[in-house]
Short mmCIF file of C-alpha atoms in Angstrom, two decimals:
data_model
loop_
_atom_site.label_atom_id
_atom_site.label_comp_id
_atom_site.label_asym_id
_atom_site.label_seq_id
_atom_site.Cartn_x
_atom_site.Cartn_y
_atom_site.Cartn_z
CA UNK A 1 14.41 38.35 53.90
CA UNK A 2 14.00 38.07 50.00
CA UNK A 3 15.40 41.42 47.80
CA UNK A 4 12.71 44.33 48.69
CA UNK A 5 12.02 44.68 45.42
CA UNK A 6 11.77 41.32 44.44
CA UNK A 7 9.14 40.85 47.45
CA UNK A 8 7.31 43.75 45.96
CA UNK A 9 7.25 42.78 42.52
CA UNK A 10 5.65 39.45 43.81
CA UNK A 11 3.11 41.06 46.03
CA UNK A 12 2.22 43.33 43.28
CA UNK A 13 1.88 40.36 40.87
CA UNK A 14 -0.74 38.79 42.71
CA UNK A 15 -2.85 42.40 43.50
CA UNK A 16 -2.04 41.63 47.15
CA UNK A 17 -2.27 44.82 49.18
CA UNK A 18 0.80 45.41 51.36
CA UNK A 19 2.69 48.85 53.01
CA UNK A 20 6.53 49.14 52.71
CA UNK A 21 8.03 50.80 55.74
CA UNK A 22 11.22 52.95 55.73
CA UNK A 23 13.47 54.26 58.18
CA UNK A 24 14.02 57.75 57.34
CA UNK A 25 15.95 59.27 59.97
CA UNK A 26 17.63 57.86 63.49
CA UNK A 27 19.37 59.53 66.06
CA UNK A 28 21.15 58.48 69.25
CA UNK A 29 21.04 55.07 70.08
CA UNK A 30 18.66 52.72 67.44
CA UNK A 31 17.94 49.40 67.14
CA UNK A 32 18.06 50.38 63.16
CA UNK A 33 19.45 52.40 60.13
CA UNK A 34 18.30 54.30 57.88
CA UNK A 35 16.86 52.56 54.55
CA UNK A 36 15.90 49.59 56.86
CA UNK A 37 12.50 48.52 55.22
CA UNK A 38 9.59 45.97 56.23
CA UNK A 39 6.82 45.21 54.38
CA UNK A 40 3.35 44.35 56.15
CA UNK A 41 0.73 42.35 55.04
CA UNK A 42 -2.88 42.71 55.43
CA UNK A 43 -2.79 39.94 58.20
CA UNK A 44 -0.06 41.73 59.95
CA UNK A 45 2.58 39.12 58.38
CA UNK A 46 6.19 41.05 58.16
CA UNK A 47 8.77 40.43 55.79
CA UNK A 48 12.13 41.76 56.86
CA UNK A 49 12.29 44.61 60.24
CA UNK A 50 12.98 47.62 61.59
CA UNK A 51 14.65 47.16 64.67
CA UNK A 52 12.59 44.84 66.44
CA UNK A 53 10.61 45.82 69.75
CA UNK A 54 7.66 48.04 70.46
CA UNK A 55 8.65 50.06 67.47
CA UNK A 56 8.35 46.96 65.26
CA UNK A 57 4.93 46.06 66.73
CA UNK A 58 3.38 50.04 66.55
CA UNK A 59 5.10 50.09 62.84
CA UNK A 60 3.11 46.96 61.89
CA UNK A 61 -0.01 48.66 62.95
CA UNK A 62 0.13 51.91 62.17
CA UNK A 63 0.81 49.99 58.48
CA UNK A 64 -2.62 48.41 58.64
CA UNK A 65 -3.95 51.12 59.13
CA UNK A 66 -2.22 52.72 56.42
CA UNK A 67 -3.32 50.08 54.58
CA UNK A 68 -7.36 50.35 55.82
CA UNK A 69 -7.05 54.50 54.54
CA UNK A 70 -4.93 53.68 51.85
CA UNK A 71 -2.90 57.05 52.90
CA UNK A 72 0.80 57.71 53.15
CA UNK A 73 1.53 58.10 57.10
CA UNK A 74 5.11 59.83 58.42
CA UNK A 75 5.63 58.65 62.11
CA UNK A 76 8.42 58.97 64.39
CA UNK A 77 8.59 57.57 68.11
CA UNK A 78 11.69 58.13 70.78
CA UNK A 79 12.79 55.10 72.69
CA UNK A 80 12.51 55.79 76.44
CA UNK A 81 10.77 54.80 79.09
CA UNK A 82 7.37 53.36 77.23
CA UNK A 83 9.31 51.49 74.63
CA UNK A 84 11.04 49.75 77.69
CA UNK A 85 14.38 51.38 76.74
CA UNK A 86 16.35 53.87 77.44
CA UNK A 87 18.83 54.12 75.00
CA UNK A 88 16.78 57.70 74.29
CA UNK A 89 17.06 57.32 70.50
CA UNK A 90 14.74 58.66 67.68
CA UNK A 91 13.28 56.93 64.74
CA UNK A 92 11.18 58.66 62.32
CA UNK A 93 9.69 56.12 59.04
CA UNK A 94 7.29 56.77 56.48
CA UNK A 95 4.70 53.75 55.71
CA UNK A 96 3.54 53.85 51.84
CA UNK A 97 0.42 51.41 50.66
CA UNK A 98 1.38 49.83 47.39
CA UNK A 99 -1.27 47.58 45.34
CA UNK A 100 -4.05 50.04 46.04
CA UNK A 101 -4.75 51.19 42.57
CA UNK A 102 -8.44 53.07 42.02
CA UNK A 103 -10.80 50.64 40.02
CA UNK A 104 -13.29 53.14 37.71
CA UNK A 105 -16.36 50.57 36.73
CA UNK A 106 -17.85 53.17 33.59
CA UNK A 107 -21.18 52.54 32.53
CA UNK A 108 -21.64 53.28 29.12
CA UNK A 109 -19.24 53.18 26.28
CA UNK A 110 -20.76 56.36 23.97
CA UNK A 111 -18.74 59.17 23.09
CA UNK A 112 -17.74 60.63 26.69
CA UNK A 113 -17.22 57.58 28.27
CA UNK A 114 -14.86 55.96 25.85
CA UNK A 115 -12.75 59.29 26.07
CA UNK A 116 -12.75 58.87 29.34
CA UNK A 117 -11.21 55.91 29.70
CA UNK A 118 -8.79 56.71 26.86
CA UNK A 119 -7.95 59.44 29.02
CA UNK A 120 -7.21 57.14 31.87
CA UNK A 121 -4.60 55.84 30.62
CA UNK A 122 -0.97 55.73 32.46
CA UNK A 123 -2.92 56.95 35.10
CA UNK A 124 -3.49 54.95 38.76
CA UNK A 125 -6.26 53.56 37.36
CA UNK A 126 -7.43 50.85 36.07
CA UNK A 127 -10.61 51.07 34.23
CA UNK A 128 -13.37 48.58 33.19
CA UNK A 129 -15.66 50.54 30.57
CA UNK A 130 -19.57 48.16 30.82
CA UNK A 131 -22.16 48.42 28.66
CA UNK A 132 -25.26 46.19 28.17
CA UNK A 133 -26.07 46.87 24.06
CA UNK A 134 -25.52 43.66 22.06
CA UNK A 135 -22.15 43.97 19.83
CA UNK A 136 -21.82 48.00 21.18
CA UNK A 137 -18.31 46.94 22.24
CA UNK A 138 -17.24 45.17 19.96
CA UNK A 139 -16.79 48.15 18.10
CA UNK A 140 -15.17 50.24 20.34
CA UNK A 141 -11.55 50.44 19.92
CA UNK A 142 -9.88 50.75 23.04
CA UNK A 143 -6.33 50.21 24.57
CA UNK A 144 -5.55 46.66 25.78
CA UNK A 145 -5.21 47.85 29.58
CA UNK A 146 -8.84 48.87 29.71
CA UNK A 147 -11.57 45.59 30.56
CA UNK A 148 -14.49 45.91 28.30
CA UNK A 149 -17.13 44.14 30.27
CA UNK A 150 -20.46 42.98 28.50
CA UNK A 151 -23.75 42.92 30.62
CA UNK A 152 -26.96 41.87 30.31
CA UNK A 153 -30.15 44.85 30.66
CA UNK A 154 -32.33 41.40 31.85
CA UNK A 155 -30.02 40.10 34.15
CA UNK A 156 -28.98 43.05 36.73
CA UNK A 157 -26.69 40.77 38.40
CA UNK A 158 -24.26 40.98 35.59
CA UNK A 159 -24.39 44.58 36.43
CA UNK A 160 -23.62 43.92 39.96
CA UNK A 161 -21.33 41.61 39.29
CA UNK A 162 -18.97 43.67 37.38
CA UNK A 163 -17.65 46.15 40.12
CA UNK A 164 -15.03 45.23 42.71
CA UNK A 165 -17.16 47.28 45.49
CA UNK A 166 -14.63 48.15 48.10
CA UNK A 167 -12.36 50.83 49.24
CA UNK A 168 -10.85 51.58 46.18
CA UNK A 169 -13.75 51.02 43.78
CA UNK A 170 -14.52 54.31 41.60
CA UNK A 171 -17.70 54.15 39.30
CA UNK A 172 -19.30 56.51 36.63
CA UNK A 173 -22.83 56.46 35.29
CA UNK A 174 -23.23 57.47 31.79
CA UNK A 175 -25.52 54.84 29.65
CA UNK A 176 -27.47 55.15 26.68
CA UNK A 177 -30.94 54.91 29.19
CA UNK A 178 -31.75 56.81 31.86
CA UNK A 179 -33.74 54.58 33.42
CA UNK A 180 -30.51 52.30 34.11
CA UNK A 181 -28.58 55.05 34.94
CA UNK A 182 -31.15 55.30 38.22
CA UNK A 183 -30.71 51.70 38.55
CA UNK A 184 -27.02 52.07 38.35
CA UNK A 185 -26.99 54.79 40.94
CA UNK A 186 -29.65 52.58 43.16
CA UNK A 187 -27.31 49.60 43.49
CA UNK A 188 -24.04 51.90 43.85
CA UNK A 189 -25.20 53.73 46.55
CA UNK A 190 -26.25 50.44 48.46
CA UNK A 191 -22.60 49.26 48.39
CA UNK A 192 -19.16 50.73 49.04
CA UNK A 193 -17.41 53.00 46.97
CA UNK A 194 -14.96 56.27 46.85
CA UNK A 195 -16.54 58.26 44.21
CA UNK A 196 -20.06 57.41 42.59
CA UNK A 197 -20.58 60.08 39.99
CA UNK A 198 -23.87 60.52 37.23
CA UNK A 199 -23.81 62.07 34.38
CA UNK A 200 -26.70 64.80 34.22
CA UNK A 201 -28.50 68.34 34.94
CA UNK A 202 -29.55 69.54 37.93
CA UNK A 203 -33.02 68.50 37.07
CA UNK A 204 -32.06 65.17 36.98
CA UNK A 205 -30.17 65.54 39.86
CA UNK A 206 -33.16 66.05 42.03
CA UNK A 207 -35.37 63.70 40.34
CA UNK A 208 -33.61 60.79 41.04
CA UNK A 209 -33.26 62.44 44.66
CA UNK A 210 -37.03 61.72 44.93
CA UNK A 211 -36.87 58.38 43.44
CA UNK A 212 -34.33 57.27 45.62
CA UNK A 213 -35.80 58.52 48.81
CA UNK A 214 -39.27 57.79 47.87
CA UNK A 215 -38.95 54.60 46.13
CA UNK A 216 -35.86 53.13 46.80
CA UNK A 217 -36.04 54.23 50.81
CA UNK A 218 -32.34 55.07 50.51
CA UNK A 219 -33.06 58.29 52.88
CA UNK A 220 -29.82 60.34 51.83
CA UNK A 221 -31.15 60.17 48.42
CA UNK A 222 -28.34 61.66 45.72
CA UNK A 223 -26.33 63.27 48.90
CA UNK A 224 -23.04 60.76 48.41
CA UNK A 225 -23.52 60.71 44.36
CA UNK A 226 -21.28 64.00 42.37
CA UNK A 227 -23.63 65.02 39.61
CA UNK A 228 -23.21 66.70 37.56
CA UNK A 229 -19.86 65.43 37.08
CA UNK A 230 -16.57 66.72 36.30
CA UNK A 231 -14.46 69.99 37.24
CA UNK A 232 -16.06 73.07 35.90
CA UNK A 233 -13.56 74.04 33.09
CA UNK A 234 -15.86 74.88 30.49
CA UNK A 235 -16.39 72.75 27.14
CA UNK A 236 -19.07 70.79 26.44
CA UNK A 237 -17.46 68.26 23.41
CA UNK A 238 -16.98 64.88 24.70
CA UNK A 239 -13.35 65.37 24.86
CA UNK A 240 -13.81 68.68 26.70
CA UNK A 241 -16.21 66.87 29.13
CA UNK A 242 -13.99 63.87 30.00
CA UNK A 243 -10.95 66.05 30.46
CA UNK A 244 -13.04 67.26 33.32
CA UNK A 245 -14.34 64.53 34.56
CA UNK A 246 -10.66 62.97 34.59
CA UNK A 247 -9.59 66.15 35.96
CA UNK A 248 -11.97 65.49 39.22
CA UNK A 249 -11.20 61.79 39.36
CA UNK A 250 -7.88 62.36 40.18
CA UNK A 251 -7.94 65.20 42.34
CA UNK A 252 -10.33 62.64 44.33
CA UNK A 253 -7.65 60.13 44.35
CA UNK A 254 -4.54 62.16 45.24
CA UNK A 255 -6.89 64.47 47.69
CA UNK A 256 -7.15 60.82 49.61
CA UNK A 257 -3.85 59.59 49.35
CA UNK A 258 -2.58 63.38 51.33
CA UNK A 259 -5.10 63.45 53.41
#
C-alpha cells in the first residue's frame, strides 16, 4: 500500500474516520512483525496487513468497534487451534480511531461563549459558535479556526441544521434568551449528542425539567443535561467560568477515550 502516513493524511483531509491497527509485540511464530500496520475504514475496507487470516479478520472487527466507540483498544491473540494455526505464536496490537475529533456547537456568542471558544483553540475540539442576533457575530473577533454560524430566530430549522449531530457532538447552550435556551435543549434531546450542557442555576434546571416533561413529553426531562455547567473550581468572571466549562469538556472527551 501507500506509505501509511500519506494514507492517514488523505483520510484526514477528507475527514473520513479510520482506525489505525499497529502490531506492538510478537512472540513465537507469528505472521507479522512489530510495527506491521493496517488502516481500516467504517465499511471494513482495509489497507495494509497484519498477517491475514483470522487474526486480521478479528482485528478488523475490533477496529470497527473502536470507531463506533471512538476509543483506543489494546488486544492480543494466541495463534492456536482456534485460528486454524498450530504455530503457537502470540500477537499484540493497538487500535487507534482517527479523524473523529469532538465537535462543539456553542449556542450563544456572549462574553462566556466567546471565552470558551477562545480557550478551546489548539485542543482536540472543533468549535462552531452559533448566534441568532442579527449582525452580532460580525462584531466578534475570533481565530479563523472557529466557525461562526448565523441562525434565524424565526426559522428554527436553521438551528437544527447548524449542528452535526452524532456521537462526537457536544452542545453548549448559553444564549441571550431563556426561551431560546429551552428550545435548543429540547431539540438537542431529540438528537444524538455526546454532551449537552446548559448554563444556569438549579432553579432554571428545575423549571426546564418540568417544562420538558409536561410540554414536550420528554419523560427524562433534564436527566441527560449538564446544568449548571463547568467544574466547581471557583470564580465567577466570564473567563473563569469559561475555564471551568472547558475543563469539563476536556474531561468528558478524554474519559470517553480512556474507557
